[in-house]
Amino acid sequence: MWICVKWEWRRQTRQARFWGSLAALAILGVLFAYGYSQMRGQADIQAILGRVAGNGFFVPILALILCTGVILPFFTGVVGADLVSGERQLGTWNILLTQGVSPWRLYLGKWWFGAGYAVLAVLVLALSALVSGMVWFGMRGAAIPSGVMVSPAGFLDIVAVMAGYTAAGQIVVMTMSLLVSAFSRMTVSAIMVAVGILVFLSMLGDIPFLAATQRFFFTSYFSRVGDVLSYPIDWAPLLRGLEVYAVYMTLFWAAILWFQPFRD
Amino acid sequence: MAVAVEADKLTKQYRDKPALQDVSFTVPGGSALGLVGPNGAGKSTLLRMLLGVSRPSSGRILYDGRPLWPDPARVMDAVGGFVDAPQFYPYFTARENLSMLAELRRLKPGRVDEVLHYVHLEDDAGRRVGGFSHGMRQRLGIAAALLKEPGLLILDEPQDGLDPARLEEMRQLIIRIRQDLAPTIIMSSHVLQDIERLCDRIAVFDRGRLRYCGPTGGLGNPDGDEVIWEVRPIDMALHHLRSMGFEVWAIGDGRIAARWDESHELGSINVSLISAGITIRTVMRRSASLESRLLRYLEDDHVDMR
């Protein structure tokens, strides 16, 4: 299986879109630092984050909170949705099957790559924002909105936990997109379905009568990354979110095991 | 070592449309079977099932007595080939594409250069496949199929889209593979001369059914002569010749063919056609080709002759 991961990695890194997506996330981190600098003049935002404005640690925190619902799922969703459908569309999936390679090995290899990409995407965003914040504002201990004073090391803990939780959510997004991809022959249709599902789930809260159902879906647990912003860290909401993620991961794997859509 | 193939009552259904119905045949180890038939006859569907790409709706495939389905990956060790035009990652070089396949199959690394040399792609091994011509991709497809030193080689229209020079190269390559490796070969083609030249057995498909499977010489009468007329209108000419007792059939491009023997007098037949208001553009007498025999076979709507 690791041979599959190695070649999948090599295949993806040969394509400009892989580096383009990571570059876009890195630029986004810098843009968040710029946007954070502009908050100083905005009275309404200062009322919320008045105590913390001007601290570089808050750049990655804001970047993760604001990107976890839409932007990161878009990137991981697109990459995951292309993994099998892209091979089918190109015709290389057939060559792999005719070589007698087990499609399960291929699928697992693609999942590991996709999970790696999800983690990498979160890391690139968080690190870019952290470095930008450090350069722009410097790093120091500060009081978080709950009023607790947090040291620089404590802030680093918070950022690391937020990044880990966000990455876990993105792995679930990628697993769902990979499942969609396995059923599709065309990349565009797989991306549309995967991203469409994510958009629909995130819009559920705004739809009358359906808003109450949002809590049953994994996407509504992305925002719990904001609950990390307490010190000491309150693990309960995060663990609840991770449990939901685990349930959905199990469902997605059960679906692929049940349908095995690898051959016509 | 050559692999014997047995297909037993293979059926493939796409929703409510049958693509292949109740197909059974055997291919002895070391022989070459050519699949022929019109577009949509089910040839590629069969090859996809033989290569483990498509799952049969019912029936079974045996390779040396071992069932291919439900887990083709366990039985494909000695099977190589491609279906549809072989496709590779355009951003990888030819060597990288094959190295990936070789590593996935845990083959020895030197095998890649051996097969690239065998199909005369060694000078282009370091080039990206995205810049390859169609003929080079076809040869790379054969190289990929040969990676495992297959006992069964399955090729879907390997000559498709090649110019005459590349076509002859491909013929020579397949002949060389038969001589050097002696695998069982199953290949489809619309170039019937190639099937006649490269294969010792032929399977005729039409509308998802296997109409004939046996020696190439067994299809129709290979020794008989025929006369080809290019005429207008075809329907009237067919009707007229049939009323005169001829076995006659359309062979496309405004041409009809009739089985011929020496008791007939061609001149008087032509006069009779012209008198009936039929325009004759050309007339030609020749030994019955495989193409003509095949078309007559399909037109006659014969029952399965196996």
Coordinates of C-alpha atoms in Angstrom, one line a residue:
Chain A
M1 CA 0.0 0.0 0.0
W2 CA 2.9 2.4 0.7
I3 CA 4.0 2.0 -2.9
C4 CA 0.6 3.3 -3.9
V5 CA 1.0 6.2 -1.5
K6 CA 4.4 7.0 -2.9
W7 CA 3.3 7.0 -6.5
E8 CA 0.1 8.9 -5.7
W9 CA 2.3 11.5 -4.0
R10 CA 4.6 11.6 -6.9
R11 CA 1.7 11.9 -9.3
Q12 CA 0.0 14.7 -7.5
T13 CA 3.2 16.7 -6.9
R14 CA 3.9 16.6 -10.7
Q15 CA 0.7 18.6 -11.2
A16 CA 0.7 22.4 -10.9
R17 CA -2.7 22.4 -9.2
F18 CA -1.2 20.6 -6.1
W19 CA 1.4 23.3 -5.5
G20 CA -1.1 26.0 -6.6
S21 CA -3.6 24.9 -3.9
L22 CA -1.0 25.0 -1.2
A23 CA 0.3 28.3 -2.4
A24 CA -3.2 29.7 -2.3
L25 CA -3.6 28.6 1.3
A26 CA -0.2 30.1 2.2
I27 CA -1.2 33.4 0.7
L28 CA -4.5 33.2 2.6
G29 CA -2.5 33.0 5.8
V30 CA -0.7 36.2 4.9
L31 CA -4.0 37.9 4.0
F32 CA -5.4 37.0 7.4
A33 CA -2.5 38.8 9.0
Y34 CA -3.2 41.8 6.8
G35 CA -6.9 41.6 7.6
Y36 CA -6.1 41.3 11.3
S37 CA -4.1 44.5 11.1
Q38 CA -7.1 46.3 9.7
M39 CA -9.3 45.2 12.7
R40 CA -7.7 47.9 14.9
G41 CA -9.8 50.6 13.3
Q42 CA -13.1 48.6 13.5
A43 CA -14.9 49.4 16.7
D44 CA -17.4 46.5 16.5
I45 CA -14.7 43.8 16.1
Q46 CA -12.6 45.5 18.7
A47 CA -15.5 45.2 21.1
I48 CA -15.2 41.4 20.8
L49 CA -11.5 41.0 20.4
G50 CA -10.4 44.3 22.0
R51 CA -8.2 42.6 24.5
V52 CA -6.3 40.5 22.0
A53 CA -5.9 42.9 19.0
G54 CA -2.3 43.3 18.1
N55 CA -1.1 39.8 19.1
G56 CA 0.4 37.6 16.3
F57 CA -0.9 34.4 17.9
F58 CA -4.4 35.4 16.9
V59 CA -3.7 35.4 13.2
P60 CA -3.5 31.5 12.9
I61 CA -6.4 31.2 15.4
L62 CA -8.6 33.4 13.3
A63 CA -7.5 31.8 10.1
L64 CA -8.4 28.3 11.4
I65 CA -11.7 29.4 12.8
L66 CA -12.7 31.3 9.7
C67 CA -11.4 28.7 7.1
T68 CA -12.6 25.5 8.7
G69 CA -16.2 25.7 7.5
V70 CA -15.8 26.6 3.8
I71 CA -12.4 27.3 2.4
L72 CA -10.5 24.3 3.7
P73 CA -13.3 21.8 2.9
F74 CA -13.4 23.3 -0.6
F75 CA -9.7 22.5 -1.1
T76 CA -9.7 19.0 0.5
G77 CA -13.1 18.3 -1.2
V78 CA -11.7 19.1 -4.6
V79 CA -8.6 17.0 -4.1
G80 CA -10.4 14.1 -2.7
A81 CA -13.1 14.1 -5.4
D82 CA -10.5 13.9 -8.1
L83 CA -8.5 11.0 -6.7
V84 CA -10.4 8.1 -8.4
S85 CA -12.7 9.9 -10.8
G86 CA -9.6 11.7 -12.3
E87 CA -8.0 8.4 -13.0
R88 CA -11.2 7.0 -14.5
Q89 CA -11.5 10.1 -16.7
L90 CA -7.9 9.8 -17.8
G91 CA -8.3 6.1 -18.5
T92 CA -5.4 5.1 -16.2
W93 CA -7.7 3.4 -13.7
N94 CA -8.2 0.6 -16.3
I95 CA -4.5 0.2 -16.8
L96 CA -4.0 -0.3 -13.1
L97 CA -6.8 -2.8 -12.9
T98 CA -5.6 -4.7 -15.9
Q99 CA -2.2 -5.1 -14.2
G100 CA -4.0 -7.1 -11.5
V101 CA -3.4 -4.4 -8.9
S102 CA -6.0 -4.7 -6.1
P103 CA -8.3 -1.7 -6.2
W104 CA -8.4 -1.8 -2.4
R105 CA -4.6 -1.1 -2.3
L106 CA -5.1 1.7 -4.7
Y107 CA -8.0 3.1 -2.7
L108 CA -6.2 2.9 0.6
G109 CA -3.1 4.5 -1.0
K110 CA -5.3 7.3 -2.2
W111 CA -6.9 7.7 1.2
W112 CA -3.6 8.0 2.9
F113 CA -2.5 10.6 0.3
G114 CA -5.7 12.5 0.7
A115 CA -5.4 12.4 4.5
G116 CA -1.8 13.7 4.2
Y117 CA -3.0 16.5 1.9
A118 CA -5.7 17.5 4.4
V119 CA -3.2 17.7 7.2
L120 CA -0.7 19.5 4.9
A121 CA -3.4 22.0 3.8
V122 CA -4.2 22.9 7.5
L123 CA -0.5 23.1 8.4
V124 CA 0.3 25.4 5.5
L125 CA -2.6 27.7 6.4
A126 CA -1.8 27.7 10.1
L127 CA 2.0 28.1 9.7
S128 CA 1.7 30.8 7.1
A129 CA -0.7 32.7 9.4
L130 CA 1.5 32.1 12.4
V131 CA 4.7 33.3 10.7
S132 CA 2.9 36.3 9.2
G133 CA 1.4 37.1 12.6
M134 CA 4.7 36.8 14.3
V135 CA 6.4 39.0 11.7
W136 CA 3.6 41.6 11.7
F137 CA 2.6 41.8 15.3
G138 CA 5.1 39.8 17.4
M139 CA 4.2 37.1 19.9
R140 CA 3.5 37.7 23.5
G141 CA 1.2 36.4 26.3
A142 CA -2.3 38.0 26.3
A143 CA -5.7 37.6 27.7
I144 CA -8.1 35.5 25.6
P145 CA -11.8 36.6 25.3
S146 CA -12.8 34.6 28.4
G147 CA -10.4 36.8 30.4
V148 CA -7.8 34.2 31.2
M149 CA -4.2 35.3 30.7
V150 CA -2.3 32.9 28.4
S151 CA 1.5 32.7 28.0
P152 CA 3.1 32.4 24.5
A153 CA 3.6 28.6 25.1
G154 CA 0.0 28.3 26.0
F155 CA -1.0 30.0 22.8
L156 CA 1.2 27.6 20.8
D157 CA -0.7 24.8 22.5
I158 CA -4.0 26.3 21.5
V159 CA -2.9 26.8 17.9
A160 CA -1.6 23.2 17.7
V161 CA -4.8 21.7 19.2
M162 CA -6.9 23.8 16.8
A163 CA -4.8 22.7 13.8
G164 CA -5.1 19.1 14.9
Y165 CA -8.9 19.3 15.3
T166 CA -9.3 21.2 12.0
A167 CA -7.1 18.6 10.3
A168 CA -9.3 15.8 11.7
G169 CA -12.4 17.5 10.2
Q170 CA -10.7 17.9 6.9
I171 CA -9.8 14.2 6.8
V172 CA -13.5 13.4 7.2
V173 CA -14.3 15.8 4.3
M174 CA -11.6 14.1 2.2
T175 CA -12.9 10.6 3.0
M176 CA -16.4 11.7 1.9
S177 CA -15.1 13.2 -1.3
L178 CA -13.0 10.1 -2.0
L179 CA -16.1 8.0 -1.6
V180 CA -18.0 10.2 -4.1
S181 CA -15.0 10.0 -6.4
A182 CA -15.1 6.2 -6.4
F183 CA -18.6 6.3 -7.8
S184 CA -17.9 8.8 -10.5
R185 CA -16.3 8.7 -14.0
M186 CA -15.8 12.4 -14.4
T187 CA -13.8 14.7 -12.1
V188 CA -16.2 17.6 -12.6
S189 CA -19.2 15.7 -11.6
A190 CA -17.4 14.2 -8.5
I191 CA -16.3 17.7 -7.4
M192 CA -19.7 19.2 -7.9
V193 CA -21.4 16.4 -5.9
A194 CA -18.8 16.5 -3.1
V195 CA -18.6 20.3 -2.8
G196 CA -22.4 20.5 -3.3
I197 CA -22.9 18.2 -0.3
L198 CA -20.6 20.3 1.8
V199 CA -22.3 23.6 0.8
F200 CA -25.8 22.1 1.4
L201 CA -24.8 20.8 4.9
S202 CA -23.3 24.2 5.9
M203 CA -26.4 26.0 4.6
L204 CA -28.8 23.7 6.6
G205 CA -28.8 26.1 9.6
D206 CA -30.2 28.8 7.4
I207 CA -33.1 26.7 6.0
P208 CA -36.3 26.9 8.1
F209 CA -37.4 23.5 9.4
L210 CA -34.1 21.9 8.5
A211 CA -31.9 23.9 10.8
A212 CA -32.6 21.5 13.7
T213 CA -31.1 18.6 11.7
Q214 CA -27.7 20.3 11.2
R215 CA -26.4 19.0 14.5
F216 CA -26.6 15.4 13.0
F217 CA -24.0 16.2 10.4
F218 CA -20.3 16.3 10.8
T219 CA -20.0 19.7 9.2
S220 CA -21.7 21.4 12.1
Y221 CA -18.8 20.2 14.4
F222 CA -16.2 22.1 12.4
S223 CA -17.0 25.3 14.4
R224 CA -16.1 23.6 17.7
V225 CA -12.5 24.5 16.8
G226 CA -13.4 27.9 18.4
D227 CA -14.1 26.2 21.7
V228 CA -10.4 25.6 22.0
L229 CA -10.1 29.3 22.7
S230 CA -10.2 28.7 26.5
Y231 CA -7.4 28.0 28.9
P232 CA -6.9 25.5 30.1
I233 CA -8.3 23.9 27.0
D234 CA -11.8 22.5 27.4
W235 CA -11.6 19.1 25.7
A236 CA -15.2 18.0 26.1
P237 CA -16.6 19.7 23.0
L238 CA -13.6 18.7 20.9
L239 CA -13.9 15.0 22.0
R240 CA -17.6 15.1 21.1
G241 CA -16.7 16.5 17.7
L242 CA -14.1 13.8 17.2
E243 CA -16.6 11.1 18.1
V244 CA -19.0 12.4 15.4
Y245 CA -16.1 12.4 12.9
A246 CA -15.3 8.8 13.8
V247 CA -18.9 7.8 13.2
Y248 CA -18.9 9.4 9.8
M249 CA -15.6 7.9 8.9
T250 CA -17.0 4.5 9.8
L251 CA -20.1 5.2 7.7
F252 CA -18.0 6.3 4.6
W253 CA -15.8 3.2 4.9
A254 CA -18.8 1.0 5.3
A255 CA -20.3 2.4 2.2
I256 CA -17.2 1.7 0.1
L257 CA -16.9 -1.8 1.5
W258 CA -20.6 -2.4 0.8
F259 CA -20.7 -1.1 -2.8
Q260 CA -17.1 -1.7 -4.0
P261 CA -17.6 0.5 -7.0
F262 CA -14.1 -0.1 -8.4
R263 CA -15.1 -2.1 -11.4
D264 CA -18.0 -1.6 -13.9
Chain B
M1 CA 3.6 -20.3 -19.9
A2 CA 0.5 -20.0 -22.1
V3 CA -2.8 -19.7 -20.3
A4 CA -5.9 -21.6 -21.5
V5 CA -9.1 -19.5 -21.3
E6 CA -12.6 -20.7 -20.9
A7 CA -15.7 -18.4 -20.9
D8 CA -18.9 -20.0 -19.8
K9 CA -22.3 -18.4 -20.4
L10 CA -21.0 -14.8 -19.9
T11 CA -23.6 -12.2 -19.8
K12 CA -23.2 -8.4 -19.2
Q13 CA -26.3 -6.3 -18.6
Y14 CA -26.1 -2.5 -18.4
R15 CA -29.3 -1.6 -16.7
D16 CA -32.0 -3.1 -19.0
K17 CA -29.7 -3.3 -22.0
P18 CA -27.8 -6.5 -22.6
A19 CA -24.2 -5.8 -23.9
L20 CA -23.3 -9.5 -24.1
Q21 CA -25.5 -12.5 -23.9
D22 CA -24.7 -16.0 -23.0
V23 CA -21.3 -16.1 -24.5
S24 CA -19.3 -19.4 -24.2
F25 CA -16.0 -20.3 -25.8
T26 CA -12.6 -21.8 -25.1
V27 CA -9.2 -20.7 -26.2
P28 CA -6.5 -23.4 -26.0
G29 CA -3.2 -22.3 -24.4
G30 CA -0.8 -20.8 -27.0
S31 CA -3.4 -20.1 -29.7
A32 CA -4.5 -16.6 -30.9
L33 CA -8.1 -15.7 -31.0
G34 CA -9.3 -12.7 -33.0
L35 CA -12.5 -11.0 -32.0
V36 CA -14.4 -9.4 -34.9
G37 CA -17.8 -7.9 -35.4
P38 CA -19.5 -4.5 -35.9
N39 CA -19.2 -1.6 -33.5
G40 CA -21.3 -2.3 -30.4
A41 CA -21.2 -6.0 -31.0
G42 CA -19.8 -6.7 -27.5
K43 CA -16.1 -7.3 -28.3
S44 CA -14.8 -4.6 -25.9
T45 CA -17.3 -5.6 -23.2
L46 CA -15.9 -9.1 -23.4
L47 CA -12.3 -7.9 -23.2
R48 CA -13.1 -5.6 -20.2
M49 CA -14.5 -8.7 -18.4
L50 CA -11.5 -10.8 -19.4
L51 CA -9.1 -8.1 -18.1
G52 CA -11.0 -7.7 -14.8
V53 CA -12.2 -4.2 -15.5
S54 CA -15.9 -5.1 -15.8
R55 CA -17.8 -7.6 -13.7
P56 CA -20.0 -10.1 -15.6
S57 CA -23.7 -10.0 -14.7
S58 CA -23.6 -13.8 -14.9
G59 CA -21.4 -16.6 -16.1
R60 CA -17.7 -17.3 -15.4
I61 CA -14.3 -16.9 -16.8
L62 CA -11.6 -19.5 -16.1
Y63 CA -7.8 -19.0 -16.6
D64 CA -6.2 -22.4 -16.5
G65 CA -9.2 -23.6 -14.6
R66 CA -9.0 -20.8 -12.0
P67 CA -12.1 -18.5 -11.8
L68 CA -11.2 -14.9 -12.6
W69 CA -14.1 -13.5 -10.6
P70 CA -14.9 -12.4 -8.0
D71 CA -11.3 -11.4 -7.2
P72 CA -9.4 -10.8 -10.5
A73 CA -6.3 -9.4 -8.8
R74 CA -5.5 -13.0 -7.5
V75 CA -5.7 -14.6 -10.9
M76 CA -4.1 -11.9 -13.1
D77 CA -0.5 -12.7 -12.4
A78 CA 0.0 -14.1 -15.9
V79 CA -2.4 -11.9 -17.7
G80 CA -1.5 -8.6 -19.5
G81 CA -3.2 -6.4 -21.9
F82 CA -5.3 -3.3 -22.4
V83 CA -8.8 -2.4 -23.3
D84 CA -9.8 0.8 -25.2
A85 CA -6.8 2.9 -26.1
P86 CA -4.1 2.4 -23.4
Q87 CA -3.8 5.6 -21.3
F88 CA -0.9 6.7 -19.2
Y89 CA -0.1 9.6 -16.9
P90 CA 0.9 12.4 -19.3
Y91 CA 3.2 14.1 -16.7
F92 CA 5.2 11.0 -16.2
T93 CA 7.9 9.7 -18.5
A94 CA 7.4 6.3 -20.2
R95 CA 9.9 4.8 -17.8
E96 CA 8.1 6.3 -14.8
N97 CA 4.7 5.0 -16.0
L98 CA 6.0 1.5 -16.4
S99 CA 8.1 1.7 -13.2
M100 CA 5.0 2.5 -11.2
L101 CA 3.2 -0.5 -12.7
A102 CA 6.2 -2.7 -12.1
E103 CA 6.5 -1.6 -8.4
L104 CA 2.8 -2.0 -7.8
R105 CA 3.2 -5.6 -9.1
R106 CA 6.5 -6.1 -7.3
L107 CA 8.3 -6.9 -10.5
K108 CA 12.1 -6.7 -10.8
P109 CA 13.2 -3.1 -11.7
G110 CA 15.2 -4.2 -14.7
R111 CA 12.0 -5.5 -16.4
V112 CA 10.9 -2.0 -17.3
D113 CA 14.0 -1.4 -19.5
E114 CA 13.6 -4.8 -21.1
V115 CA 10.1 -4.2 -22.3
L116 CA 10.9 -0.7 -23.4
H117 CA 13.7 -2.1 -25.5
Y118 CA 11.4 -4.9 -26.8
V119 CA 8.8 -2.4 -28.2
H120 CA 11.6 0.0 -29.4
L121 CA 10.8 2.8 -27.1
E122 CA 14.2 2.8 -25.3
D123 CA 15.2 6.1 -26.8
D124 CA 12.0 7.8 -25.7
A125 CA 11.9 6.2 -22.2
G126 CA 12.8 9.5 -20.6
R127 CA 10.2 11.6 -22.5
R128 CA 6.9 12.5 -20.9
V129 CA 4.0 10.4 -22.3
G130 CA 2.0 13.6 -22.9
G131 CA 4.2 14.2 -25.9
F132 CA 3.9 10.7 -27.4
S133 CA 2.1 10.0 -30.7
H134 CA -0.8 7.6 -30.8
G135 CA 1.4 4.8 -32.2
M136 CA 3.9 5.3 -29.4
R137 CA 1.2 5.1 -26.8
Q138 CA -0.1 1.9 -28.3
R139 CA 3.5 0.4 -28.1
L140 CA 3.8 1.6 -24.6
G141 CA 0.5 -0.2 -23.9
I142 CA 2.0 -3.4 -25.3
A143 CA 5.1 -2.8 -23.1
A144 CA 2.9 -2.4 -20.0
A145 CA 1.1 -5.6 -21.0
L146 CA 4.4 -7.5 -21.3
L147 CA 5.7 -6.4 -17.9
K148 CA 4.5 -9.5 -16.2
E149 CA 5.7 -11.8 -19.0
P150 CA 2.1 -12.8 -19.6
G151 CA 0.9 -16.2 -20.5
L152 CA -2.3 -14.5 -21.8
L153 CA -2.1 -11.3 -23.8
I154 CA -5.4 -9.4 -24.3
L155 CA -5.4 -6.5 -26.8
D156 CA -8.3 -4.3 -27.8
E157 CA -7.8 -3.0 -31.3
P158 CA -4.0 -2.5 -31.1
Q159 CA -3.8 -1.3 -34.7
D160 CA -6.6 1.3 -34.2
G161 CA -5.8 4.7 -35.5
L162 CA -2.3 3.8 -36.8
D163 CA -0.9 5.0 -40.1
P164 CA 0.2 2.3 -42.6
A165 CA 3.8 2.3 -41.5
R166 CA 3.0 2.1 -37.8
L167 CA 0.3 -0.5 -38.6
E168 CA 2.9 -2.8 -40.1
E169 CA 5.2 -2.2 -37.1
M170 CA 2.4 -3.2 -34.8
R171 CA 1.8 -6.4 -36.9
Q172 CA 5.5 -7.3 -36.7
L173 CA 5.5 -6.6 -33.0
I174 CA 2.6 -9.0 -32.4
I175 CA 4.2 -11.7 -34.6
R176 CA 7.4 -11.3 -32.7
I177 CA 5.6 -11.6 -29.3
R178 CA 4.0 -14.9 -30.6
Q179 CA 7.3 -16.2 -31.7
D180 CA 9.3 -15.2 -28.6
L181 CA 6.8 -15.6 -25.7
A182 CA 4.2 -17.9 -27.2
P183 CA 1.4 -16.5 -25.1
T184 CA -2.3 -17.1 -25.7
I185 CA -3.5 -14.0 -27.5
I186 CA -7.0 -12.6 -27.6
M187 CA -7.3 -9.5 -29.7
S188 CA -10.0 -7.5 -31.3
S189 CA -9.6 -5.7 -34.6
H190 CA -11.5 -4.2 -37.4
V191 CA -8.6 -5.0 -39.7
L192 CA -9.7 -8.4 -40.8
Q193 CA -6.6 -9.1 -42.8
D194 CA -4.6 -8.8 -39.6
I195 CA -6.9 -11.2 -37.8
E196 CA -6.4 -13.6 -40.7
R197 CA -2.6 -13.1 -40.5
L198 CA -2.1 -13.0 -36.8
C199 CA -4.7 -15.3 -35.4
D200 CA -5.5 -19.0 -35.9
R201 CA -9.0 -18.8 -34.4
I202 CA -11.8 -16.2 -34.8
A203 CA -14.8 -15.3 -32.8
V204 CA -17.6 -13.4 -34.6
F205 CA -19.8 -11.2 -32.4
D206 CA -23.0 -9.5 -33.4
R207 CA -25.4 -7.6 -31.2
G208 CA -24.0 -9.0 -28.1
R209 CA -24.0 -12.6 -29.2
L210 CA -21.2 -14.9 -30.2
R211 CA -22.1 -16.1 -33.7
Y212 CA -19.1 -18.2 -34.5
C213 CA -15.9 -19.3 -32.7
G214 CA -13.4 -21.6 -34.3
P215 CA -10.6 -21.7 -36.9
T216 CA -10.4 -18.7 -39.2
G217 CA -10.7 -21.1 -42.2
G218 CA -14.0 -22.5 -40.8
L219 CA -15.9 -19.3 -41.4
G220 CA -17.9 -19.7 -44.6
N221 CA -16.1 -21.2 -47.6
P222 CA -12.5 -20.0 -47.7
D223 CA -11.8 -21.8 -51.0
G224 CA -14.8 -20.4 -53.0
D225 CA -14.6 -17.5 -55.5
E226 CA -16.9 -14.5 -55.4
V227 CA -17.8 -11.7 -57.7
I228 CA -18.0 -8.2 -56.5
W229 CA -20.2 -5.7 -58.2
E230 CA -20.4 -1.9 -57.5
V231 CA -24.0 -1.2 -58.5
R232 CA -26.9 1.2 -58.2
P233 CA -29.4 0.7 -56.7
I234 CA -28.2 -2.0 -54.4
D235 CA -31.6 -3.3 -53.2
M236 CA -32.7 -3.9 -56.8
A237 CA -29.5 -5.7 -57.7
L238 CA -29.7 -7.9 -54.6
H239 CA -33.3 -8.8 -55.4
H240 CA -32.5 -9.4 -59.1
L241 CA -29.6 -11.7 -58.4
R242 CA -31.4 -13.6 -55.7
S243 CA -34.3 -14.2 -58.1
M244 CA -31.7 -15.7 -60.4
G245 CA -30.7 -18.2 -57.7
F246 CA -27.5 -16.5 -56.5
E247 CA -26.3 -16.4 -52.9
V248 CA -25.6 -12.6 -52.7
W249 CA -25.0 -10.1 -50.0
A250 CA -24.1 -6.4 -49.5
I251 CA -20.5 -5.7 -48.4
G252 CA -20.7 -1.9 -48.0
D253 CA -19.6 1.1 -50.1
G254 CA -22.2 0.4 -52.7
R255 CA -20.9 -3.1 -53.4
I256 CA -22.5 -6.5 -53.4
A257 CA -20.8 -9.9 -53.5
A258 CA -22.0 -13.2 -54.8
R259 CA -20.7 -16.7 -54.4
W260 CA -19.4 -17.8 -57.8
D261 CA -18.8 -21.1 -59.6
E262 CA -17.7 -21.9 -63.1
S263 CA -21.1 -22.9 -64.4
H264 CA -22.2 -19.2 -64.5
E265 CA -21.4 -16.9 -67.4
L266 CA -20.5 -13.5 -66.0
G267 CA -21.2 -11.6 -69.2
S268 CA -24.8 -12.7 -69.5
I269 CA -25.4 -12.0 -65.8
N270 CA -24.2 -8.4 -66.3
V271 CA -26.5 -8.0 -69.3
S272 CA -29.4 -9.2 -67.3
L273 CA -28.6 -6.7 -64.5
I274 CA -28.3 -3.8 -67.0
S275 CA -31.6 -4.9 -68.6
A276 CA -33.3 -4.7 -65.3
G277 CA -32.3 -1.0 -65.0
I278 CA -29.3 -1.5 -62.7
T279 CA -26.2 0.5 -63.2
I280 CA -22.9 -1.5 -63.0
R281 CA -19.9 0.7 -62.1
T282 CA -17.3 -2.0 -61.6
V283 CA -17.1 -5.8 -61.6
M284 CA -14.4 -7.9 -60.0
R285 CA -13.8 -11.6 -59.5
R286 CA -11.7 -12.8 -56.5
S287 CA -11.1 -15.4 -53.9
A288 CA -13.5 -15.0 -51.0
S289 CA -11.8 -12.8 -48.4
L290 CA -12.4 -13.1 -44.7
E291 CA -14.2 -9.7 -44.8
S292 CA -16.6 -11.0 -47.4
R293 CA -17.1 -14.3 -45.7
L294 CA -17.7 -12.5 -42.4
L295 CA -20.3 -10.1 -43.9
R296 CA -22.1 -12.9 -45.6
Y297 CA -22.0 -14.8 -42.3
L298 CA -23.6 -12.0 -40.4
E299 CA -26.1 -11.2 -43.1
D300 CA -27.2 -14.9 -43.3
D301 CA -28.1 -14.7 -39.6
H302 CA -26.6 -18.1 -38.9
V303 CA -27.1 -19.9 -35.7
D304 CA -24.2 -20.4 -33.4
M305 CA -21.9 -23.0 -35.1
R306 CA -19.8 -23.9 -32.1

